[in-house]
Coordinates of C-alpha atoms and ligand atoms in Angstrom, one line a residue:
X4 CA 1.2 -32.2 0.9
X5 CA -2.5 -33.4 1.8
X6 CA -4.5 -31.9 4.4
X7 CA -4.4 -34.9 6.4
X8 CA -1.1 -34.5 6.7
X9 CA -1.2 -31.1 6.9
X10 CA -3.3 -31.7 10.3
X11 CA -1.1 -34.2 11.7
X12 CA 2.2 -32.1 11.5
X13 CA 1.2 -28.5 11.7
X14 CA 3.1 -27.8 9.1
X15 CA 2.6 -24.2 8.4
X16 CA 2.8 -23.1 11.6
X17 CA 4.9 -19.9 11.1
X18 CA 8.4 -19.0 13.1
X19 CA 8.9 -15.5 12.8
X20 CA 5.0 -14.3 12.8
X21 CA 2.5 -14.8 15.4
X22 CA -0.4 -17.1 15.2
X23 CA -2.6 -18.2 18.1
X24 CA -2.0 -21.8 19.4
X25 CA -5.1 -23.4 18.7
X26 CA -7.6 -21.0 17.5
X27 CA -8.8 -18.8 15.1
X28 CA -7.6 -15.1 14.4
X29 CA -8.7 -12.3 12.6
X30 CA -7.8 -8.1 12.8
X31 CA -4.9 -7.1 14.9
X32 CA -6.4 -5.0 18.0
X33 CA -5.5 -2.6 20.6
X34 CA -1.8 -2.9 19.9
X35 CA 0.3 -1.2 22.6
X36 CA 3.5 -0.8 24.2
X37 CA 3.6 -0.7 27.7
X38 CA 6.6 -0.7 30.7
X39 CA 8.7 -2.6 27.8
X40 CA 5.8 -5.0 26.7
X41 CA 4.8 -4.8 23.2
X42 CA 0.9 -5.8 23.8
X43 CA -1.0 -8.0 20.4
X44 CA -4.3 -8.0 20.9
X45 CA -6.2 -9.6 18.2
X46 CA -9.8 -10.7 16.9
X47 CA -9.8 -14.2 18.5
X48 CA -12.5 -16.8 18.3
X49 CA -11.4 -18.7 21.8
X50 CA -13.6 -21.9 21.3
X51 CA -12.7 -23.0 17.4
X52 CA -10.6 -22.3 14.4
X53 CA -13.2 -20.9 12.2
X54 CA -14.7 -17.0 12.5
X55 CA -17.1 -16.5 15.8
X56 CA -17.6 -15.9 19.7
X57 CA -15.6 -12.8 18.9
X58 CA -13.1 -12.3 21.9
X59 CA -10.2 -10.3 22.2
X60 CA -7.4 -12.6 22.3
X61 CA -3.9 -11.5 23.7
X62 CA 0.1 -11.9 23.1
X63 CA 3.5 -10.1 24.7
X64 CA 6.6 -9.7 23.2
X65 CA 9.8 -7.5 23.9
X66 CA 11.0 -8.0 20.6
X67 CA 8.5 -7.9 18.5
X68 CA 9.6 -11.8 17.2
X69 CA 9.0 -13.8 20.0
X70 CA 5.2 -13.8 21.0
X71 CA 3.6 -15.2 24.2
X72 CA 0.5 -16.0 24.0
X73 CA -1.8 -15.0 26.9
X74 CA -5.3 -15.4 28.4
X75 CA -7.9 -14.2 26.8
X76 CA -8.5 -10.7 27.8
X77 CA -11.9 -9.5 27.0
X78 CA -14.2 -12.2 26.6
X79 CA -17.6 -11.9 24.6
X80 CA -20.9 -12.8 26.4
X81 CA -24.3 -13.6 26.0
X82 CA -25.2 -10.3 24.9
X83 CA -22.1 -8.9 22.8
X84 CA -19.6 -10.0 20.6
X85 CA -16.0 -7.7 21.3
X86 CA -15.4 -6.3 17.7
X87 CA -12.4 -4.3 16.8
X88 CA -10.7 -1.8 18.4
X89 CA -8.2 -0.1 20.0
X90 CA -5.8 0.7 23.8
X91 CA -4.6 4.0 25.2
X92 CA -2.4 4.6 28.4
X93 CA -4.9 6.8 30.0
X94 CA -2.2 8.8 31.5
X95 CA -3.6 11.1 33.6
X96 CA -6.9 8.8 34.4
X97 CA -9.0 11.5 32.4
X98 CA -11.5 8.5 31.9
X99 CA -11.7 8.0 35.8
X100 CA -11.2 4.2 35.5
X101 CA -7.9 4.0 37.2
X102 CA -7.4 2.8 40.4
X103 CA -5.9 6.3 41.4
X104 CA -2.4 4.8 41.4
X105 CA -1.1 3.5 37.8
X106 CA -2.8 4.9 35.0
X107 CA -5.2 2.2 33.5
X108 CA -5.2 1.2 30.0
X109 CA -8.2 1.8 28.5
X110 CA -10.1 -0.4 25.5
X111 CA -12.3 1.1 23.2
X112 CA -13.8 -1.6 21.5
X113 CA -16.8 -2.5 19.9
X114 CA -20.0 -3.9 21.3
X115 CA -21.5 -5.9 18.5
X116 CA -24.8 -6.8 20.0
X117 CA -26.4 -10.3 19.8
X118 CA -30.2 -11.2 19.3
X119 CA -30.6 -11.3 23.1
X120 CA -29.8 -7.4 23.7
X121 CA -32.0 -5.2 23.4
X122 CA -29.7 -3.2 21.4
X123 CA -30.0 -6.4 19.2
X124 CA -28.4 -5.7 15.5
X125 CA -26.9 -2.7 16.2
X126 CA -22.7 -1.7 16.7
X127 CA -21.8 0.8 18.9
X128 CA -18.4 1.9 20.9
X129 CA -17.8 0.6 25.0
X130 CA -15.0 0.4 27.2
X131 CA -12.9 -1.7 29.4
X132 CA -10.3 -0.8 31.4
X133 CA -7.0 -2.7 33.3
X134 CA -4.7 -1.6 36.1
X135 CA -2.6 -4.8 35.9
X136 CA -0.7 -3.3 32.7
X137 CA -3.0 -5.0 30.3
X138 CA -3.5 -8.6 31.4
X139 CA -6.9 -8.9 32.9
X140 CA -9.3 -6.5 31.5
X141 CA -13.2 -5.2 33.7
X142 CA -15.9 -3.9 31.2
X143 CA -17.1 -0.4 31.7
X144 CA -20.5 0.0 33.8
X145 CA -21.5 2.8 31.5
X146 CA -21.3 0.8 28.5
X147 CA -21.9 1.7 25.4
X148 CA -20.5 4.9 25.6
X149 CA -21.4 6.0 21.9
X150 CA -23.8 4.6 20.0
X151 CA -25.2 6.0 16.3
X152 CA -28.1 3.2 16.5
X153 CA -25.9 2.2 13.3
X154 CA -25.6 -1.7 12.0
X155 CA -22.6 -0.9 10.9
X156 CA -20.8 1.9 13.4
X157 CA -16.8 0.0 14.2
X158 CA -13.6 -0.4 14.6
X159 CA -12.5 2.5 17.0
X160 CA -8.8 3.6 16.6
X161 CA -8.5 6.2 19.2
X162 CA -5.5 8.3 20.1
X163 CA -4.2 11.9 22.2
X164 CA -4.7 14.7 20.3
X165 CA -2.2 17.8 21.0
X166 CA -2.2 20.7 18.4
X167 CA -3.3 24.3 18.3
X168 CA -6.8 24.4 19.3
X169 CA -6.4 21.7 22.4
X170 CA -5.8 18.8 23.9
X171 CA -8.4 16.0 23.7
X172 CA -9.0 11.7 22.4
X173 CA -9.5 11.4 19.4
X174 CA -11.5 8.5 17.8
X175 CA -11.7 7.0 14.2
X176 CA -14.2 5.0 13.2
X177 CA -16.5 3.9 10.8
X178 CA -19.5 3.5 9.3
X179 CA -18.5 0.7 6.9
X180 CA -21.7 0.7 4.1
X181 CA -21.5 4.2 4.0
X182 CA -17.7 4.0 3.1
X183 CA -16.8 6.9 5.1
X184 CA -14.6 7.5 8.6
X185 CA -16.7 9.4 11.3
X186 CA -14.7 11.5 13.9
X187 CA -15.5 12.4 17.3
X188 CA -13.8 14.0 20.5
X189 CA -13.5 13.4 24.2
X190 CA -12.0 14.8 27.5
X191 CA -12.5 11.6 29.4
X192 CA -13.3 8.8 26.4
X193 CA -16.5 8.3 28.0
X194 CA -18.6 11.4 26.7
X195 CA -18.1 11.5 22.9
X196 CA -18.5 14.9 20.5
X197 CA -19.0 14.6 16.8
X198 CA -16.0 16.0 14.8
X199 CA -16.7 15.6 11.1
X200 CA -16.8 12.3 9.0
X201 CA -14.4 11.9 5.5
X202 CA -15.4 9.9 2.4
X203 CA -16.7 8.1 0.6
X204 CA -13.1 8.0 -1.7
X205 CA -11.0 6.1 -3.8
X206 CA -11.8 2.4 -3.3
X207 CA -15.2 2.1 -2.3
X208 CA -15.6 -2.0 -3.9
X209 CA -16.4 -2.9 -0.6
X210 CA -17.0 -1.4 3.1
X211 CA -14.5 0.4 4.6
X212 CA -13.1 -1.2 8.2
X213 CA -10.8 -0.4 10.8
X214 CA -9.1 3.1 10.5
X215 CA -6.6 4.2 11.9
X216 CA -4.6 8.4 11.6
X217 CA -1.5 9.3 12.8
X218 CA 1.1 12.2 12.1
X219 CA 4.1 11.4 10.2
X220 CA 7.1 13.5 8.9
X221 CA 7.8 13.9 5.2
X222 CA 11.3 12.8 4.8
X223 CA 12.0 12.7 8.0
X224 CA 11.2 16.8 8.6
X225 CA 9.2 17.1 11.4
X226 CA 8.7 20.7 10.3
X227 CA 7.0 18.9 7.6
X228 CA 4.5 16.4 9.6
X229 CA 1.4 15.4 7.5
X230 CA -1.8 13.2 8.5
X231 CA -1.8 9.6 7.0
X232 CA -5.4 7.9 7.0
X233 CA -5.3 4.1 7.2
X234 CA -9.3 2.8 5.7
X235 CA -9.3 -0.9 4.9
X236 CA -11.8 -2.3 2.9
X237 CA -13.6 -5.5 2.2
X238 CA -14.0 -6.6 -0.6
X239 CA -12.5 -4.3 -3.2
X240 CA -8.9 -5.1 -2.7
X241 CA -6.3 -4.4 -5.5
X242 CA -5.9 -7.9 -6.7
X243 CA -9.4 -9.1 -4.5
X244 CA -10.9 -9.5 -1.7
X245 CA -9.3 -7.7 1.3
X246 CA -6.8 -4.7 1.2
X247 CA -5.9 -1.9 2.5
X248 CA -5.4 2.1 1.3
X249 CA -4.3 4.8 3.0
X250 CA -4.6 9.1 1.9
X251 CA -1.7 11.7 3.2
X252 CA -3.1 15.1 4.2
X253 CA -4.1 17.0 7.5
X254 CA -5.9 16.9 10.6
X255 CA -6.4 19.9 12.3
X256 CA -7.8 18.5 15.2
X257 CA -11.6 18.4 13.8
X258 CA -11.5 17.2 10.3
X259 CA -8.8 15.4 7.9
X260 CA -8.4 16.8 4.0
X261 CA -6.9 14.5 1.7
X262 CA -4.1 15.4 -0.8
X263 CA -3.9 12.3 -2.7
X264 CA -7.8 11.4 -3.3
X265 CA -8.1 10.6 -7.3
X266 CA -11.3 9.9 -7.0
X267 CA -13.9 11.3 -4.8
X268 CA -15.9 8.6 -4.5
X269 CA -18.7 10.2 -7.4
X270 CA -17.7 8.6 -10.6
X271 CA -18.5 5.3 -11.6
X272 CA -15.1 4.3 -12.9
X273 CA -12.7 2.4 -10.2
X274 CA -8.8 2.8 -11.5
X275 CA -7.3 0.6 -8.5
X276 CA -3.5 1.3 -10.0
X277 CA -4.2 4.8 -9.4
X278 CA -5.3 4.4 -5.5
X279 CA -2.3 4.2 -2.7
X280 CA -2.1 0.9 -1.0
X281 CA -0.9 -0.4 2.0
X282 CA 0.1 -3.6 0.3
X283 CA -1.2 -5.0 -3.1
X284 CA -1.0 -8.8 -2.2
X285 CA -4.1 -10.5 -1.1
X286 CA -3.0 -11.1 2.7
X287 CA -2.7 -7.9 4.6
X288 CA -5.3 -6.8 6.0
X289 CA -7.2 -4.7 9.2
X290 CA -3.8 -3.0 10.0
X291 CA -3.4 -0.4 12.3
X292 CA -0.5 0.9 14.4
X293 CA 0.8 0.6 17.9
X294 CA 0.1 3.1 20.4
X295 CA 2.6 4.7 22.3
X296 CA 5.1 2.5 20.4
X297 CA 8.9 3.5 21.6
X298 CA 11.9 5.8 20.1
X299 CA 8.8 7.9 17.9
X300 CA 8.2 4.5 15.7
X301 CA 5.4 4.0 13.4
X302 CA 4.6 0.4 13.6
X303 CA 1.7 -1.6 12.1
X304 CA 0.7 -4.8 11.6
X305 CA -1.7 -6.5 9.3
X306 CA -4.3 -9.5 9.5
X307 CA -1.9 -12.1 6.7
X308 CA -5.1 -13.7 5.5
X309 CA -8.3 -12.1 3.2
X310 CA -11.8 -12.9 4.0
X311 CA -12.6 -14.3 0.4
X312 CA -11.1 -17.7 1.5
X313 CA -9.5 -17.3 5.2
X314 CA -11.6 -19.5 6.5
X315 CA -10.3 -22.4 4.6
X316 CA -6.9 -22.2 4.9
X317 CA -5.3 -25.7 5.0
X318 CA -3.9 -25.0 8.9
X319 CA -4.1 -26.7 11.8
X320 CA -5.1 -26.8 14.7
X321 CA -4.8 -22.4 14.6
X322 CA -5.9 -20.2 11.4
X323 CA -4.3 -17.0 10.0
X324 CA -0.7 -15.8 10.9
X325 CA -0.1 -11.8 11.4
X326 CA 2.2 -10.4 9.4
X327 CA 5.7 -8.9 10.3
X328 CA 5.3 -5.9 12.1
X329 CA 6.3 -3.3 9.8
X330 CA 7.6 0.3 10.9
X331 CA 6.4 2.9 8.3
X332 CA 7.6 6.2 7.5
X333 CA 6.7 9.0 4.6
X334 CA 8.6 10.3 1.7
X335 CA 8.6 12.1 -1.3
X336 CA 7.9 11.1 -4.6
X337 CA 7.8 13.2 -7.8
X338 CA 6.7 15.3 -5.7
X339 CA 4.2 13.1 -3.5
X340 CA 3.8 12.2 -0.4
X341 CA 3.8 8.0 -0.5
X342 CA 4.0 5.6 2.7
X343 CA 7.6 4.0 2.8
X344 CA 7.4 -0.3 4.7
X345 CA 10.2 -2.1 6.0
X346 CA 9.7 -5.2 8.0
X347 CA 10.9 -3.7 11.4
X348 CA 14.9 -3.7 12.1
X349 CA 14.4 -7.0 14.9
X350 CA 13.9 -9.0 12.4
X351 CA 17.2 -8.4 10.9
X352 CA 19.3 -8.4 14.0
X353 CA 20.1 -11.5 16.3
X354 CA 18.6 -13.5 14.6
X355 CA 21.1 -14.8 11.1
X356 CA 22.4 -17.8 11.1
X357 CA 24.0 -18.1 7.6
X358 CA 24.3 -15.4 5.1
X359 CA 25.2 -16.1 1.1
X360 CA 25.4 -13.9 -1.0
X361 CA 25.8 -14.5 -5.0
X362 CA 27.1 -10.8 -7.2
X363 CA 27.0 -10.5 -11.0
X364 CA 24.9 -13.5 -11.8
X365 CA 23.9 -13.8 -15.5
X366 CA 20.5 -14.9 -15.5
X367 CA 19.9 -16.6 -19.8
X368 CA 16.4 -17.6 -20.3
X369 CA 14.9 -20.5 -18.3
X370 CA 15.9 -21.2 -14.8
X371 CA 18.7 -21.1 -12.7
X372 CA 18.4 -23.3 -9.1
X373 CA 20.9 -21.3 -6.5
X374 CA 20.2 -22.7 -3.4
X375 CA 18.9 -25.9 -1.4
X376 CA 17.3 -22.9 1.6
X377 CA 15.5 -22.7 4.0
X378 CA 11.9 -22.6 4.8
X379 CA 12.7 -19.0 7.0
X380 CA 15.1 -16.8 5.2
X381 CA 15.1 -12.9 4.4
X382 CA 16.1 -12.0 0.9
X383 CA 17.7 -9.4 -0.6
X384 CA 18.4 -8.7 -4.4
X385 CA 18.8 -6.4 -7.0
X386 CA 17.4 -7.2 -10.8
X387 CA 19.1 -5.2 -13.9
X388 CA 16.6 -5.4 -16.4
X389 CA 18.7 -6.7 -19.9
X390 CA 16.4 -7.9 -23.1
X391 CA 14.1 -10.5 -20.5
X392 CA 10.4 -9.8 -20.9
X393 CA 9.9 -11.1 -17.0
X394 CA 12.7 -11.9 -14.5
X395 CA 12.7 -12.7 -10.9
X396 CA 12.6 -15.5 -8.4
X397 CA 11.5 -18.7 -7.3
X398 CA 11.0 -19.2 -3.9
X399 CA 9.8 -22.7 -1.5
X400 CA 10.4 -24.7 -4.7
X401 CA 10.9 -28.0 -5.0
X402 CA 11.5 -27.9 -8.9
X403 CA 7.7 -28.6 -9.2
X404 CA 5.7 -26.9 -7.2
X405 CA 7.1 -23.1 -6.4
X406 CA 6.3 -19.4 -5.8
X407 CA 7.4 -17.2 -8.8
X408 CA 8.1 -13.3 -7.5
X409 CA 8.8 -11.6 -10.7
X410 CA 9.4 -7.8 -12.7
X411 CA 7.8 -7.3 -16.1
X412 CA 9.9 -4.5 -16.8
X413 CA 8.2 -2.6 -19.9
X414 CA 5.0 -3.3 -18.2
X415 CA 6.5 -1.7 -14.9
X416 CA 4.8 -4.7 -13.0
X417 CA 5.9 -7.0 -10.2
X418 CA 4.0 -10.0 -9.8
X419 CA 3.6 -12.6 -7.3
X420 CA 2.1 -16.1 -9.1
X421 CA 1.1 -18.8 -6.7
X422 CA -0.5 -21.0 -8.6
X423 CA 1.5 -23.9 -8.1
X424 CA 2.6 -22.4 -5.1
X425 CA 2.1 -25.6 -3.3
X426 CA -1.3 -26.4 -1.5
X427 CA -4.0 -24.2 -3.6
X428 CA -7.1 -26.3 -4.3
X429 CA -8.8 -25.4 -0.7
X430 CA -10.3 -22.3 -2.5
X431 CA -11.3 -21.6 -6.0
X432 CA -10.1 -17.6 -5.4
X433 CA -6.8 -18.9 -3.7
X434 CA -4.4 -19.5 -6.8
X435 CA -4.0 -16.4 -8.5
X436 CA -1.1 -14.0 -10.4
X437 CA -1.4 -10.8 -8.3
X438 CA 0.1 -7.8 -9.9
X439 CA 1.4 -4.1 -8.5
X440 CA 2.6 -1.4 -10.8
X441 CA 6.3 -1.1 -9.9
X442 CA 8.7 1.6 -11.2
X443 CA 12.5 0.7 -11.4
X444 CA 15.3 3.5 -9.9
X445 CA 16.8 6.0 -11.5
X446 CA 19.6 3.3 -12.7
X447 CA 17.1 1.2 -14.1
X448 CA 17.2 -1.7 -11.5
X449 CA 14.6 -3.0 -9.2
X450 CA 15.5 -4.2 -5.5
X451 CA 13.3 -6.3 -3.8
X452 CA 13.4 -7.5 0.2
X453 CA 11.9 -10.4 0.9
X454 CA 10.6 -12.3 4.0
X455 CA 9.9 -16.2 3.9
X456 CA 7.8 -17.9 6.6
X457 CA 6.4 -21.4 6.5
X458 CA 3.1 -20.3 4.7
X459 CA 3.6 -16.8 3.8
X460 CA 5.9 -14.0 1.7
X461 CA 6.4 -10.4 2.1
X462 CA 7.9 -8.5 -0.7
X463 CA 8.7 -4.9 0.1
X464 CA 10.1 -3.6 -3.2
X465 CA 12.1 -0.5 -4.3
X466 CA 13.0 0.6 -0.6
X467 CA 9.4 -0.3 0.8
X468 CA 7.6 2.1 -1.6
X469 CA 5.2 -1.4 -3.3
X470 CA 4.4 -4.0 -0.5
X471 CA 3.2 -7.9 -1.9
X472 CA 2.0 -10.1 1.2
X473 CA 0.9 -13.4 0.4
X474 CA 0.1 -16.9 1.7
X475 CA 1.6 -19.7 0.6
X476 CA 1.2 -23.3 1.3
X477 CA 4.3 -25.7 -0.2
X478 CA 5.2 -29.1 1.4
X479 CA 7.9 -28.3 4.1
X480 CA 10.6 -29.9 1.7
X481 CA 9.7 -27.6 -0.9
X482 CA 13.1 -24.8 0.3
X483 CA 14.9 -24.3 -2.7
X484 CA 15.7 -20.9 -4.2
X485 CA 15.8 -20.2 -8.0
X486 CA 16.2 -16.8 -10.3
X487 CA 14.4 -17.2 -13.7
X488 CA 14.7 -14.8 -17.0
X489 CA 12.2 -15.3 -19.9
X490 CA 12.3 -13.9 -23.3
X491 CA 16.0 -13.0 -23.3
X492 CA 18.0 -12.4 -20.2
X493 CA 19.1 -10.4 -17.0
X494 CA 21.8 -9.8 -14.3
X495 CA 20.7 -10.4 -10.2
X496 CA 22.8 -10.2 -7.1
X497 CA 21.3 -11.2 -4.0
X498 CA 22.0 -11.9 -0.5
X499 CA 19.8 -14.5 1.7
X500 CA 19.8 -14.5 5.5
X501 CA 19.2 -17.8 6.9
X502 CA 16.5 -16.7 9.7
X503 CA 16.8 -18.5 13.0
X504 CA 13.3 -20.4 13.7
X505 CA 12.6 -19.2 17.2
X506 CA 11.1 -21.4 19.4
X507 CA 6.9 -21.2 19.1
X508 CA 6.5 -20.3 23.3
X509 CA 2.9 -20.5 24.4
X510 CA 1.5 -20.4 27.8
X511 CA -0.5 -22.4 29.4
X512 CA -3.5 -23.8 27.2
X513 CA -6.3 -22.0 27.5
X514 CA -9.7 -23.0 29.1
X515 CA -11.8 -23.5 26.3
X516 CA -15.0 -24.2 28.3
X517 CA -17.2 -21.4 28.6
Ligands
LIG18 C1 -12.5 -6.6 9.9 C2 -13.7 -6.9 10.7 C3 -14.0 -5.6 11.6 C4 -14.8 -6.2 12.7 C5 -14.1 -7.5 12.9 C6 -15.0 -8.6 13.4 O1 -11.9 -7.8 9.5 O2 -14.8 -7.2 9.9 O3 -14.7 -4.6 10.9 O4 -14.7 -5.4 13.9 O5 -13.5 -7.9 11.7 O6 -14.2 -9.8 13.7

């Protein structure tokens, strides 16, 4: 498939992710749930489909499937670009913004200011508030309200703080050359107190963006609640580019302390297998969680695109897709505490339209075409290793062109080659064999979950514990399924969900004249 004809049909637009209608995004922002309304707001360029004019662009959804796409809600200006941030229900209108009769939401976002401020070059944190649940959006008067006289001072994920010494905002940010996460505290989100900063650690290959900490309990105990640190970075990414790690540990309410830093930031060497990631393919990026999200969820949801080419993806007339959200949760392994990902339960329910399923197939060497497919379908299958070197699937094929998703089992690696995954040549870092270290169960078998979009796959592997999210660009004919074996053979069952394409529902077009 050409680009031309790529513009002419839209063929990548996706059906169970969101996307914008005709514009450019970037980091998902200020995600909130609200009165029943799951709020996306997003880094959003309203006036093209490349990077700039940074607005904060806005969707609803009760589902978390269907997305409507609303009005802009906080618009840059002359003298500030609105970077990433984040929304709290500002319950008790400590911030004073309300109207004094629903609580306001309140933005914290950041003010990246343009040559004709006077705080020209320089980031810093401001506010905007809305009683109308979220759709139209005033900026504060007292704007910024904390500024470091930083270049690089962003990204503000704040949330309520409850715990032994008080009650009180909390805000995450960072100060991205520096690679480390500053924290600060507030009665009324206006009038900000330094905390204590953590890092640099782990991946420093590029500078650390959008944070985000929440609670979470181990296995489910809440006796057993630790502090998960979300720090994306850019570039530095497992396989390149974009990605994002996360450390378990504590917050007492001042300062976090990692448990699972390997490396504190001091030695030269860089051992990226040995770092915890939120996802190890090249398209996740910027995520951070949902505020006030319902039932004690942990959701998140990631940028699907990586800076290193996500300005030249081959869409049309929008660019970059979110990902699935994804509700996380912590468990134990060996011994360690480890983020757990599944695509969240919605996706699953309502929505099948066909379901096959295929037990006890005998994969020999080469390759075995199973089905004809779908471009949207969720898949789910189970690998026993037998003498195959590499072994696994071939999605959005068309014989030709395909997506291989595979286990090298004695190098305890999944992989996720997209080299002839379709349309590739639109970037020289695009086509690429990503790799994540993967360990099989305790029976020796690897199970894999995948999601398939028009453009993208999601692999959440051995019950969510190794995330893959990648792009994808194959000619919209280009639906068949196939299981391969090399070097020898394997055994695979697998189940695939047809996934009902719901209908792309956008609101009126926006005004695009400033
Ligand atoms: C991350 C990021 C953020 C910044 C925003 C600007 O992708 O660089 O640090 O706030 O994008 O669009």
């Amino acid at each position: 498939m050409n680009a031309i004809a790529a513009r002419e049909y839209d063929i990548f637009r996706p059906a169970i992710h969101y996307t914008a209608k005709n514009t450019w995004l970037n980091d998902p922002n200020g995600l909130v749930y609200h009165e029943g309304i799951f709020h996306l707001y997003y880094q959003s360029n309203p006036f093209g489909n490349v990077w700039g004019n940074m607005s904060w662009g806005h969707a609803t959804s009760v589902d978390l499937v269907n997305w409507d796409e609303k009005p802009v809600a906080i618009l840059c200006d002359a003298e500030e670009d609105i970077f990433s941030g984040s929304i709290v229900i500002d319950q008790d209108n400590t911030s004073g913004l309300g109207n004094g009769q629903t609580a306001p939401l309140v933005a914290i976002y950041t003010s990246a200011y343009k040559d004709s401020s006077t705080r020209r070059g320089t980031q810093a944190q401001s506010l905007a508030w809305s009683s109308d649940g979220g759709y139209t959006w005033t900026k504060h008067q007292g704007n910024p309200v904390l500024d470091r006289s930083s270049a690089d001072f962003r990204d503000p994920k704040v949330f309520r703080y409850d715990g032994p010494i008080g009650s009180y905002w909390v805000m995450v940010a960072v100060e991205a050359n520096e690679h480390t996460v500053v924290i600060y505290g507030s009665d009324n989100l206006r009038d900000w107190r330094y905390l204590s900063s953590f890092g640099p650690a782990n991946a420093t290959g590029g500078v650390w963006e959008c944070p985000d900490l929440f609670p979470l309990p181990l296995d489910g105990d809440a006796e057993q609640t630790k502090w998960v640190l979300i720090v994306n970075l850019n570039p530095g990414g497992p396989n390149g580019g974009s990605g994002g790690q996360y450390f378990v540990g504590n917050f007492d309410g001042v300062a976090f302390t990692s448990e699972t830093t390997v490396n504190d930031g001091m030695s030269r060497t860089t051992e990226l297998d040995t770092y915890h990631w939120l996802d190890w393919g090249r398209d996740y990026y910027a995520a951070v969680s949902f505020h006030n999200a319902p039932d004690g969820r942990r959701l998140m949801v990631g940028w699907m695109n990586n800076w290193q080419y996500g300005a030249a993806i081959p869409t049309w007339p929008w660019r970059s897709p979110m990902s699935l959200v994804r509700e996380i949760s912590l468990v134990s392994d060996q011994g360690q505490p480890r983020l757990s990902q599944q695509a969240a339960d919605e996706y699953r329910t309502g929505n099948s339209l066909s379901v096959k399923t295929w037990s006890a197939l005998a994969l020999d060497e080469g390759v075995l075409h199973l089905h004809s497919g779908a471009p949207v379908e969720m898949i789910e299958v189970t690998f026993i290793p037998e003498s195959a070197e590499e072994f696994g699937l071939i999605i959005r094929g068309n014989g030709t062109e395909g997506t291989r998703i595979g286990i090298r089992p004695a190098a305890n690696l999944l992989i996720m080659d997209r080299t002839r995954s379709g349309n590739t040549d639109f970037h020289d870092a695009f086509a690429s064999t990503d790799t994540a270290p993967l360990k099989p169960a305790s029976d020796g078998s690897y199970t894999l979950t995948l999601f398939i979009d028009y453009c993208s796959v999601e692999v959440f592997a051995q019950g969510g514990q190794v995330t893959m999210t990648g792009l994808i660009f194959p000619g919209p004919d280009s639906t068949r399924l196939s299981l391969y074996a090399s070097r020898g053979t394997a055994a695979a069952c697998l189940k695939v969900t047809r996934l009902v394409a719901p209908p792309v529902r956008i609101a009126e077009p926006l005004v695009l004249n400033r």
